[in-house]
Coordinates of C-alpha atoms in Angstrom, one line a residue:
Chain J
X268 CA 72.9 -246.8 26.0
X269 CA 69.7 -248.7 26.8
X270 CA 71.1 -250.5 29.8
X271 CA 72.4 -247.3 31.4
X272 CA 69.0 -245.6 30.8
X273 CA 67.2 -248.4 32.5
X274 CA 69.6 -248.5 35.5
X275 CA 70.1 -244.8 35.6
X276 CA 73.8 -245.2 35.4
X277 CA 76.0 -242.3 34.5
X278 CA 79.1 -242.9 32.4
X279 CA 81.9 -243.8 34.8
X280 CA 84.1 -240.9 33.6
X281 CA 81.5 -238.3 34.5
X282 CA 81.9 -236.7 37.9
X283 CA 78.9 -237.5 40.1
X284 CA 78.7 -234.1 41.6
X285 CA 77.6 -232.3 38.4
X286 CA 74.2 -230.8 38.6
X287 CA 72.8 -232.7 35.7
X288 CA 72.2 -235.7 37.8
X289 CA 69.3 -234.5 40.1
X290 CA 67.0 -233.7 37.2
X291 CA 68.0 -236.8 35.4
X292 CA 67.2 -238.9 38.4
X293 CA 63.9 -237.2 39.2
X294 CA 62.8 -236.9 35.6
X295 CA 63.0 -240.6 35.0
X296 CA 60.1 -242.5 36.3
X297 CA 61.5 -246.0 35.8
X298 CA 61.1 -248.8 38.2
X299 CA 64.7 -248.6 39.1
X300 CA 64.2 -245.3 40.9
X301 CA 62.7 -247.2 43.8
X302 CA 65.5 -249.6 44.2
X303 CA 66.9 -249.1 47.7
X304 CA 70.6 -249.4 47.8
X305 CA 73.6 -248.0 49.5
X306 CA 74.8 -244.6 48.3
X307 CA 78.4 -244.3 47.2
X308 CA 78.4 -240.6 46.4
X309 CA 81.3 -239.7 48.6
X310 CA 83.6 -242.0 46.7
X311 CA 86.0 -240.3 44.4
X312 CA 87.6 -243.4 42.9
X313 CA 87.5 -244.1 39.2
X314 CA 84.7 -246.6 39.6
X315 CA 81.9 -244.2 40.2
X316 CA 79.1 -246.4 41.5
X317 CA 76.0 -244.4 40.6
X318 CA 73.3 -246.2 42.4
X319 CA 69.8 -244.7 42.5
X320 CA 68.9 -243.7 46.0
X321 CA 65.5 -244.4 47.4
X322 CA 63.6 -241.3 48.4
X323 CA 63.1 -242.2 52.0
X324 CA 66.8 -242.8 52.5
X325 CA 68.1 -239.4 53.2
X326 CA 71.2 -240.2 55.3
X327 CA 74.3 -242.1 54.4
X328 CA 74.3 -245.5 56.2
X329 CA 77.4 -244.6 58.0
X330 CA 75.7 -241.6 59.6
X331 CA 72.7 -243.4 60.9
X332 CA 72.5 -243.4 64.6
X333 CA 75.2 -240.8 65.0
X334 CA 74.1 -238.1 67.4
X335 CA 74.8 -235.1 65.2
X336 CA 75.9 -232.0 67.0
X337 CA 75.8 -229.7 63.9
X338 CA 73.2 -227.0 63.9
X339 CA 72.3 -227.3 60.3
X340 CA 71.3 -231.0 60.6
X341 CA 67.6 -230.3 59.8
X342 CA 68.5 -228.1 56.8
X343 CA 70.9 -230.7 55.6
X344 CA 68.1 -233.3 55.7
X345 CA 65.7 -231.0 53.9
X346 CA 68.2 -230.6 51.1
X347 CA 68.9 -234.2 50.8
X348 CA 65.3 -235.3 50.7
X349 CA 64.6 -233.1 47.7
X350 CA 67.7 -233.9 45.7
X351 CA 68.2 -237.5 46.4
X352 CA 71.5 -238.0 44.6
X353 CA 73.2 -234.8 45.9
X354 CA 76.6 -235.9 47.1
X355 CA 76.8 -235.9 50.8
X356 CA 79.4 -233.7 52.4
X357 CA 82.4 -235.7 53.4
X358 CA 81.7 -236.6 57.0
X359 CA 84.3 -237.5 59.6
X360 CA 84.7 -241.3 60.0
X361 CA 81.8 -242.6 62.2
X362 CA 84.2 -244.1 64.7
X363 CA 85.8 -240.8 65.4
X364 CA 82.4 -239.0 65.9
X365 CA 79.7 -239.8 68.5
X366 CA 79.0 -243.4 69.5
X367 CA 76.8 -245.6 67.4
X368 CA 73.5 -246.8 68.7
X369 CA 74.0 -249.8 70.9
X370 CA 72.2 -252.7 69.4
X371 CA 69.9 -254.9 71.4
X372 CA 70.5 -258.0 69.4
X373 CA 73.6 -259.9 68.3
X374 CA 74.5 -260.5 64.6
X375 CA 75.1 -263.9 63.1
X376 CA 78.7 -264.9 63.2
X377 CA 80.9 -268.0 63.5
X378 CA 81.9 -270.3 60.7
X379 CA 84.5 -272.5 59.1
X380 CA 85.3 -271.9 55.4
X381 CA 88.3 -272.9 53.5
X382 CA 89.6 -272.8 49.9
X383 CA 92.8 -274.0 48.2
X384 CA 94.2 -274.2 44.7
X385 CA 95.7 -277.3 43.2
X386 CA 96.4 -278.7 39.8
X387 CA 92.7 -279.5 39.1
X388 CA 91.4 -276.1 39.9
X389 CA 90.2 -274.5 43.1
X390 CA 88.2 -276.2 45.8
X391 CA 86.1 -274.3 48.3
X392 CA 84.4 -275.8 51.3
X393 CA 82.3 -274.4 54.1
X394 CA 80.1 -275.5 57.0
X395 CA 76.4 -274.4 57.1
X396 CA 75.7 -273.3 60.6
X397 CA 74.7 -269.6 61.3
X398 CA 74.9 -268.9 65.0
X399 CA 73.7 -265.9 66.8
X400 CA 75.5 -265.7 70.2
X401 CA 74.5 -269.1 71.5
X402 CA 71.5 -269.9 69.3
X403 CA 71.7 -271.6 66.0
X404 CA 69.8 -269.2 63.9
X405 CA 70.0 -271.4 60.8
X406 CA 71.4 -274.9 60.5
X407 CA 71.3 -274.9 56.7
X408 CA 72.6 -271.6 55.5
X409 CA 74.7 -271.2 52.3
X410 CA 78.1 -269.8 52.9
X411 CA 79.6 -270.3 49.5
X412 CA 77.9 -268.0 47.0
X413 CA 78.5 -268.3 43.3
X414 CA 79.1 -264.9 41.7
X415 CA 79.4 -265.9 38.1
X416 CA 80.2 -269.0 36.1
X417 CA 83.9 -269.0 37.0
X418 CA 83.9 -267.2 40.3
X419 CA 82.7 -268.4 43.7
X420 CA 83.0 -266.6 47.0
X421 CA 83.1 -268.1 50.5
X422 CA 81.7 -265.8 53.1
X423 CA 82.4 -265.3 56.8
X424 CA 81.3 -262.6 59.2
X425 CA 77.9 -261.1 59.4
X426 CA 75.6 -263.0 57.1
X427 CA 73.5 -260.0 56.0
X428 CA 76.7 -258.1 55.1
X429 CA 78.1 -261.0 53.1
X430 CA 74.8 -261.7 51.3
X431 CA 74.4 -258.1 50.2
X432 CA 78.0 -257.5 49.2
X433 CA 78.0 -260.6 47.1
X434 CA 74.9 -259.2 45.3
X435 CA 76.6 -255.9 44.8
X436 CA 79.8 -257.6 43.5
X437 CA 77.8 -259.8 41.1
X438 CA 76.1 -256.8 39.7
X439 CA 79.3 -254.7 39.3
X440 CA 81.1 -257.6 37.6
X441 CA 78.2 -258.1 35.2
X442 CA 78.2 -254.4 34.4
X443 CA 82.0 -254.5 33.9
X444 CA 81.6 -257.4 31.5
X445 CA 78.9 -255.6 29.5
X446 CA 80.9 -252.4 29.3
X447 CA 84.3 -253.8 28.5
X448 CA 83.4 -257.0 26.8
X449 CA 85.6 -259.2 28.9
X450 CA 85.4 -261.0 32.2
X451 CA 87.1 -259.2 35.1
X452 CA 89.9 -261.4 36.6
X453 CA 89.7 -262.8 40.1
X454 CA 92.3 -260.3 41.3
X455 CA 90.3 -257.5 39.7
X456 CA 87.1 -258.6 41.4
X457 CA 89.0 -258.8 44.7
X458 CA 90.3 -255.3 44.2
X459 CA 86.8 -254.1 43.4
X460 CA 85.3 -255.6 46.5
X461 CA 88.1 -254.2 48.6
X462 CA 87.6 -250.7 47.3
X463 CA 83.8 -251.0 47.8
X464 CA 84.3 -252.0 51.4
X465 CA 86.9 -249.3 52.1
X466 CA 84.4 -246.5 53.0
X467 CA 83.0 -248.7 55.7
X468 CA 86.3 -249.3 57.5
X469 CA 85.9 -248.6 61.2
X470 CA 82.2 -249.4 61.2
X471 CA 80.7 -252.6 62.4
X472 CA 80.5 -254.1 58.9
X473 CA 82.2 -257.5 59.0
X474 CA 82.9 -259.3 55.8
X475 CA 85.8 -261.8 55.3
X476 CA 85.5 -263.4 51.9
X477 CA 87.7 -265.7 49.8
X478 CA 87.2 -265.2 46.1
X479 CA 87.9 -268.5 44.2
X480 CA 88.0 -268.3 40.5
X481 CA 89.5 -269.4 37.3
X482 CA 91.0 -266.7 35.1
X483 CA 91.2 -266.7 31.3
X484 CA 91.3 -269.4 28.8
X485 CA 87.8 -270.7 29.4
X486 CA 86.3 -269.7 26.0
X487 CA 89.5 -269.8 24.0
X488 CA 89.8 -273.5 24.3
X489 CA 93.2 -274.8 23.1
X490 CA 95.2 -271.7 24.0
X491 CA 94.8 -271.7 27.7
X492 CA 93.9 -275.2 28.7
X493 CA 94.9 -277.6 25.9
X494 CA 98.5 -276.8 25.0
X495 CA 99.2 -275.8 28.5
X496 CA 102.2 -278.0 28.9
X497 CA 104.5 -276.2 26.5
X498 CA 103.1 -272.8 27.3
X499 CA 103.0 -273.2 31.0
X500 CA 105.4 -270.5 31.9
X501 CA 103.6 -267.7 30.1
X502 CA 100.1 -269.0 30.6
X503 CA 100.3 -269.4 34.4
X504 CA 100.7 -265.7 34.7
X505 CA 97.4 -264.9 33.1
X506 CA 95.2 -267.9 33.4
X507 CA 94.5 -270.7 35.8
X508 CA 93.2 -271.1 39.3
X509 CA 93.2 -268.0 41.5
X510 CA 92.5 -267.4 45.2
X511 CA 92.1 -264.1 46.9
X512 CA 91.2 -263.2 50.5
X513 CA 89.3 -259.9 51.0
X514 CA 88.4 -258.5 54.4
X515 CA 86.4 -255.5 55.4
X516 CA 89.3 -254.1 57.3
X517 CA 91.1 -253.6 54.0
X518 CA 93.1 -256.8 53.6
X519 CA 93.5 -258.2 50.2
X520 CA 95.8 -261.2 49.8
X521 CA 96.5 -263.6 47.0
X522 CA 97.5 -267.2 48.0
X523 CA 97.0 -270.9 47.4
X524 CA 95.4 -271.8 50.7
X525 CA 93.1 -269.9 52.9
X526 CA 90.8 -270.8 55.8
X527 CA 88.6 -268.2 57.4
X528 CA 86.3 -268.2 60.5
X529 CA 86.2 -269.3 64.1
X530 CA 87.0 -272.9 63.1
X531 CA 89.9 -272.0 60.8
X532 CA 92.8 -273.0 63.2
X533 CA 91.4 -276.5 63.2
X534 CA 90.9 -276.6 59.5
X535 CA 94.4 -275.2 58.9
X536 CA 96.0 -278.1 60.8
X537 CA 94.4 -280.7 58.5
X538 CA 95.0 -278.7 55.3
X539 CA 98.7 -277.9 56.1
X540 CA 99.3 -281.6 56.5
X541 CA 97.6 -282.8 53.3
X542 CA 97.4 -280.1 50.6
X543 CA 99.8 -280.4 47.8
X544 CA 99.7 -279.0 44.2
X545 CA 99.6 -282.5 42.7
X546 CA 96.4 -283.8 44.4
X547 CA 93.7 -285.5 42.4
X548 CA 90.2 -284.1 42.6
X549 CA 88.9 -286.9 44.8
X550 CA 91.9 -286.6 47.2
X551 CA 91.4 -282.8 47.4
X552 CA 87.6 -283.2 48.1
X553 CA 88.3 -285.7 50.8
X554 CA 90.9 -283.5 52.5
X555 CA 88.5 -280.5 52.4
X556 CA 85.7 -282.6 53.8
X557 CA 87.9 -283.9 56.6
X558 CA 89.1 -280.4 57.4
X559 CA 85.6 -279.0 57.8
X560 CA 84.5 -282.1 59.7
X561 CA 87.4 -281.8 62.3
X562 CA 86.7 -278.0 62.6
X563 CA 83.0 -278.6 63.2
X564 CA 83.9 -281.2 65.9
X565 CA 86.0 -278.8 67.9
X566 CA 84.4 -275.4 67.2
X567 CA 81.0 -274.8 68.7
X568 CA 80.0 -272.2 66.2
X569 CA 80.6 -274.5 63.1
X570 CA 78.5 -277.5 62.3
X571 CA 75.7 -279.2 60.5
X572 CA 76.5 -279.8 56.9
X573 CA 79.4 -279.3 54.5
X574 CA 79.2 -277.7 51.1
X575 CA 81.9 -278.3 48.5
X576 CA 82.4 -276.3 45.3
X577 CA 85.0 -277.2 42.7
X578 CA 86.0 -274.5 40.1
X579 CA 87.8 -275.5 36.9
X580 CA 88.3 -274.0 33.5
X581 CA 84.8 -274.9 32.5
X582 CA 83.1 -273.3 35.5
X583 CA 82.0 -274.3 39.0
X584 CA 80.3 -277.6 40.1
X585 CA 78.7 -278.3 43.4
X586 CA 78.9 -281.4 45.4
X587 CA 75.7 -282.5 47.1
X588 CA 75.4 -281.1 50.6
X589 CA 76.5 -283.7 53.1
X590 CA 75.3 -284.0 56.7
X591 CA 78.3 -284.4 59.0
X592 CA 76.2 -286.2 61.6
X593 CA 76.5 -289.4 59.6
X594 CA 80.3 -288.9 59.5
X595 CA 80.5 -289.1 63.3
X596 CA 78.8 -292.5 63.3
X597 CA 81.0 -293.8 60.5
X598 CA 84.1 -292.6 62.4
X599 CA 82.9 -294.3 65.5
X600 CA 82.4 -297.5 63.7
X601 CA 85.8 -297.3 62.1
X602 CA 87.4 -296.8 65.5
X603 CA 85.5 -299.8 67.0
X604 CA 86.5 -302.0 64.1
X605 CA 90.1 -301.0 64.5
X606 CA 90.0 -301.6 68.2
X607 CA 88.6 -305.1 67.6
X608 CA 91.3 -305.8 65.0
X609 CA 94.0 -304.6 67.4
X610 CA 92.7 -306.8 70.2
X611 CA 92.4 -309.8 68.1
Chain L
X599 CA 59.4 -245.7 78.1
X600 CA 61.9 -247.5 80.3
X601 CA 65.5 -247.4 79.2
X602 CA 67.1 -250.5 77.8
X603 CA 69.8 -250.3 80.4
X604 CA 67.5 -252.1 82.8
X605 CA 67.0 -255.0 80.5
X606 CA 69.2 -257.7 79.3
X607 CA 69.7 -258.9 75.8
X608 CA 66.1 -259.8 74.8
X609 CA 64.0 -257.7 77.1
X610 CA 64.2 -259.8 80.2
X611 CA 65.0 -257.8 83.4
X612 CA 68.5 -258.1 84.7
X613 CA 69.2 -258.7 88.4
X614 CA 69.5 -255.5 90.4
X615 CA 73.1 -255.0 91.6
X616 CA 74.4 -251.8 93.1
X617 CA 77.6 -251.1 91.2
X618 CA 78.0 -247.4 91.9
X619 CA 76.8 -244.5 89.8
X620 CA 75.6 -245.6 86.4
X621 CA 75.0 -243.4 83.4
X622 CA 71.6 -244.1 81.9
X623 CA 71.5 -243.3 78.2
X624 CA 68.3 -243.0 76.2
X625 CA 67.9 -246.1 74.1
X626 CA 65.9 -245.8 70.9
X627 CA 64.9 -249.4 71.1
X628 CA 62.4 -251.3 73.3
X629 CA 61.4 -254.9 73.3
X630 CA 57.7 -255.5 72.9
X631 CA 57.7 -259.3 72.9
X632 CA 55.6 -261.5 70.8
X633 CA 56.2 -264.7 68.8
X634 CA 55.6 -265.3 65.1
X635 CA 55.6 -268.6 63.3
X636 CA 55.2 -269.6 59.6
X637 CA 54.9 -273.0 58.0
X638 CA 54.9 -273.7 54.2
X639 CA 53.0 -276.7 52.8
X640 CA 52.5 -278.1 49.4
X641 CA 49.8 -275.6 48.3
X642 CA 49.3 -273.5 51.4
X643 CA 51.2 -271.4 53.9
X644 CA 50.3 -270.5 57.5
X645 CA 51.5 -267.4 59.4
X646 CA 50.5 -267.3 63.0
X647 CA 51.3 -264.9 65.8
X648 CA 50.2 -264.2 69.4
X649 CA 48.5 -260.9 70.1
X650 CA 50.2 -259.7 73.3
X651 CA 52.1 -256.4 73.3
X652 CA 54.2 -256.1 76.4
X653 CA 57.1 -254.0 77.7
X654 CA 59.1 -255.1 80.7
X655 CA 56.6 -256.2 83.4
X656 CA 53.6 -254.5 81.8
X657 CA 51.2 -255.5 79.1
X658 CA 50.2 -252.7 76.8
X659 CA 47.6 -254.6 74.8
X660 CA 46.1 -258.0 74.6
X661 CA 44.8 -257.5 71.0
X662 CA 47.8 -256.5 68.9
X663 CA 48.4 -259.2 66.3
X664 CA 51.7 -259.3 64.6
X665 CA 50.6 -260.7 61.2
X666 CA 50.1 -258.1 58.5
X667 CA 48.5 -258.8 55.2
X668 CA 50.5 -257.5 52.3
X669 CA 49.0 -259.0 49.1
X670 CA 46.4 -261.7 48.4
X671 CA 49.1 -264.3 48.6
X672 CA 51.5 -262.9 51.2
X673 CA 51.4 -262.2 54.9
X674 CA 54.3 -260.9 57.0
X675 CA 54.8 -261.5 60.7
X676 CA 56.9 -258.9 62.5
X677 CA 58.0 -259.1 66.2
X678 CA 60.5 -257.2 68.2
X679 CA 60.1 -253.4 68.6
X680 CA 56.6 -252.4 67.8
X681 CA 57.5 -249.0 66.6
X682 CA 59.8 -250.4 64.0
X683 CA 57.3 -253.0 63.0
X684 CA 54.7 -250.4 62.3
X685 CA 57.1 -248.2 60.3
X686 CA 58.4 -251.2 58.4
X687 CA 55.0 -252.4 57.4
X688 CA 54.0 -248.9 56.2
X689 CA 57.2 -248.7 54.1
X690 CA 56.5 -252.1 52.6
X691 CA 52.9 -251.2 51.8
X692 CA 54.1 -248.0 50.1
X693 CA 56.7 -249.9 48.0
X694 CA 54.1 -252.5 47.0
X695 CA 51.9 -249.7 45.8
X696 CA 54.7 -248.1 43.9
X697 CA 55.6 -251.4 42.3
X698 CA 52.0 -252.0 41.3
X699 CA 51.7 -248.6 39.7
X700 CA 55.0 -248.8 37.8
X701 CA 54.8 -252.5 36.7
X702 CA 51.1 -253.1 36.6
X703 CA 51.3 -256.3 38.6
X704 CA 51.4 -257.4 42.2
X705 CA 54.7 -258.3 43.8
X706 CA 55.3 -262.0 44.2
X707 CA 56.4 -263.4 47.6
X708 CA 60.0 -263.9 46.4
X709 CA 60.2 -260.4 45.2
X710 CA 58.8 -259.0 48.4
X711 CA 61.4 -261.0 50.3
X712 CA 64.2 -259.6 48.2
X713 CA 62.9 -256.1 48.6
X714 CA 62.6 -256.4 52.3
X715 CA 66.2 -257.6 52.5
X716 CA 67.4 -254.4 50.8
X717 CA 65.1 -252.2 53.0
X718 CA 66.4 -253.7 56.1
X719 CA 70.0 -253.5 55.0
X720 CA 69.7 -249.8 54.1
X721 CA 69.5 -249.3 57.8
X722 CA 72.6 -251.4 58.5
X723 CA 74.0 -249.0 61.1
X724 CA 70.8 -248.2 62.9
X725 CA 68.8 -251.3 62.3
X726 CA 65.1 -251.9 62.5
X727 CA 64.8 -254.1 65.5
X728 CA 62.3 -256.4 63.9
X729 CA 62.4 -260.2 63.3
X730 CA 60.4 -260.8 60.1
X731 CA 59.0 -263.9 58.6
X732 CA 57.1 -263.8 55.3
X733 CA 54.7 -266.5 54.5
X734 CA 52.9 -266.9 51.2
X735 CA 52.5 -268.7 47.9
X736 CA 55.2 -268.5 45.2
X737 CA 54.6 -268.2 41.5
X738 CA 53.9 -271.9 41.1
X739 CA 51.4 -271.9 43.9
X740 CA 53.6 -273.8 46.4
X741 CA 53.9 -272.6 50.0
X742 CA 57.0 -270.4 50.7
X743 CA 58.4 -269.1 54.0
X744 CA 61.2 -266.5 54.1
X745 CA 62.9 -265.7 57.4
X746 CA 64.9 -262.6 58.1
X747 CA 67.4 -261.3 60.6
X748 CA 67.2 -257.7 61.7
X749 CA 69.7 -256.5 59.1
X750 CA 68.3 -258.2 56.1
X751 CA 69.9 -261.6 55.8
X752 CA 67.2 -264.0 54.5
X753 CA 66.6 -267.4 53.1
X754 CA 63.7 -269.6 52.1
X755 CA 62.6 -272.2 54.6
X756 CA 59.8 -274.7 55.1
X757 CA 59.1 -273.5 58.6
X758 CA 60.4 -270.9 61.0
X759 CA 59.6 -269.4 64.4
X760 CA 60.7 -265.9 65.3
X761 CA 60.3 -263.6 68.3
X762 CA 60.6 -264.1 72.1
X763 CA 59.7 -267.8 72.2
X764 CA 61.5 -268.8 69.0
X765 CA 64.2 -270.7 70.8
X766 CA 61.6 -272.9 72.4
X767 CA 59.4 -273.4 69.3
X768 CA 62.1 -273.9 66.6
X769 CA 63.3 -277.3 68.0
X770 CA 59.7 -278.5 68.3
X771 CA 59.1 -277.6 64.7
X772 CA 62.4 -279.2 63.6
X773 CA 61.2 -282.4 65.1
X774 CA 57.5 -282.4 64.1
X775 CA 57.7 -280.9 60.6
X776 CA 61.3 -281.6 59.7
X777 CA 61.4 -285.1 61.3
X778 CA 64.8 -284.3 62.6
X779 CA 66.5 -286.3 65.4
X780 CA 64.0 -289.2 65.1
X781 CA 64.9 -292.6 63.8
X782 CA 62.7 -294.9 61.8
X783 CA 59.8 -292.5 61.2
X784 CA 57.9 -292.2 58.0
X785 CA 58.1 -288.8 56.4
X786 CA 54.4 -288.0 55.9
X787 CA 53.8 -284.8 54.0
X788 CA 52.0 -282.1 56.0
X789 CA 48.3 -281.5 55.3
X790 CA 46.7 -278.1 56.0
X791 CA 44.5 -279.4 58.9
X792 CA 47.4 -281.1 60.6
X793 CA 49.6 -278.0 60.2
X794 CA 46.9 -275.8 61.7
X795 CA 46.5 -278.1 64.6
X796 CA 50.2 -278.3 65.1
X797 CA 50.5 -274.5 65.1
X798 CA 47.8 -274.2 67.8
X799 CA 49.5 -276.8 70.0
X800 CA 52.8 -275.2 69.6
X801 CA 51.5 -271.8 70.6
X802 CA 49.7 -273.2 73.6
X803 CA 53.1 -274.7 74.8
X804 CA 54.8 -271.4 74.1
X805 CA 52.3 -269.4 76.2
X806 CA 52.9 -271.8 79.1
X807 CA 56.6 -271.2 79.2
X808 CA 57.3 -267.7 77.8
X809 CA 56.0 -264.7 79.6
X810 CA 55.8 -262.5 76.6
X811 CA 53.6 -264.9 74.6
X812 CA 49.9 -265.3 75.3
X813 CA 46.4 -263.7 75.3
X814 CA 45.3 -264.9 71.9
X815 CA 46.6 -266.5 68.7
X816 CA 45.9 -265.2 65.3
X817 CA 46.4 -267.7 62.4
X818 CA 46.4 -266.6 58.8
X819 CA 46.0 -269.5 56.3
X820 CA 47.0 -268.6 52.8
X821 CA 45.7 -270.8 49.9
X822 CA 45.0 -270.0 46.3
X823 CA 41.4 -269.2 47.4
X824 CA 42.6 -266.4 49.6
X825 CA 43.6 -265.6 53.1
X826 CA 41.5 -267.2 56.0
X827 CA 42.0 -265.7 59.5
X828 CA 41.2 -267.6 62.7
X829 CA 41.6 -266.4 66.3
X830 CA 42.1 -268.7 69.3
X831 CA 42.3 -267.7 72.9
X832 CA 45.5 -268.5 74.9
X833 CA 46.5 -268.1 78.5
X834 CA 46.0 -264.5 79.7
X835 CA 48.4 -264.7 82.8

């Protein structure tokens, strides 16, 4: 098919270790050959992610920096540089072998993100501070990344990892949609992400994402959303708001309320008190804002602004980014007014 | 090359304590200092860097600028470990040529930024120790600045400082260009001359307070007419 030719993708049922792939990859001089991406050759799962390998990348990312004790290291490199898609021999997990190179710089970490489902859809909120062990690397970063029209992902952990894995997930979901002519469900997307992160378990990769989406019923109109009252029992199982938490250590959980990050304990306290299924959209927005605001107040690594996304059957909408600095002044004014009233 | 064991997080020497026998491992990284800055305006972009190359207490070179011209509308500033800076710019140049030959057009600033992000991430477990900032003009001719962390996370900004004096310069830029933390000030749009003057003042301040910044300042001003380079002497001590 045309798309597969352009992207150099094999059929997912063909085993990646057949010899036809080297010539196919080297023979095609399309622009896609020079896309640098992570290799997944050592995955034997059903989803065979054939990603074209850049010529200069001749080691798997999990093997970089490992002090190799094998004698045939140089010959292995030679082989790999000529046949760029040759599947790498299954290596022992990096944590078990020699130590990784100690990094001279810290990664960006620290955040407050939260998401919950209610009768009006799913609400996702996050702060916007990216800190780097004491320095605010970016006061206006985006921690909620839209994946497609009905799926949004909140990210926590190392920002580079989260940005890249979100891109990979968007691409895989789009390819799934083109191949199977239907949208993958939120649970399916969560499973996909979890399986993609599994080979990197034990390495320093740190991704903790909440996938918030709306399943089914968006195009069909009356079936899923309109006559939902009578059909609620059967419909709830296949369509409606969905929330999944995926972590790079392998966790994959479904739920109705999640908060992730260094400020999550503070956010949980506000959310546990106020979140109910029957909230209106405005009430839910104000609870989410309040939770992020309180968390940023107490957690040093969260702050700056708050982003709120609302996902319904018609897709996601984004509220204007709001600076929490103003909220502190408003709160102070409210307290002063209250004190004056109490004293009067 | 001195081992990283002697140095703290960003290349500054730790105090010497005798703690018993210590194993010194070879570290593949070194910190060569330097500061880079980029500012985006309405129809221009400025990328500036100092030209000092240092390591520990020594200065290797006083004439090693950290801005590299990529295309007619894009300049990249790289600071951190000089070896990785050189390799990274060679790889970017090669990829630019490959793109030009396959697609018969020059890469735009946004495309270079996205490509650099994937190049950096491909070395996620043995990163390039480089802090990159790309400055250039986007497809509409407006100034664009893209700032990166060493593993490829990036975003588009209006201004950004990177390198050893970044923690000192970034708040100053927030205040002067972003008008942050000031009350009742009119937000005047930044003109090219005012921006160049601001960059010069900012680097003079950085050279006063950061030991790894100094010697000379190289400014690259990118407009639709092309790239104009200026050099200004800074403190040499």
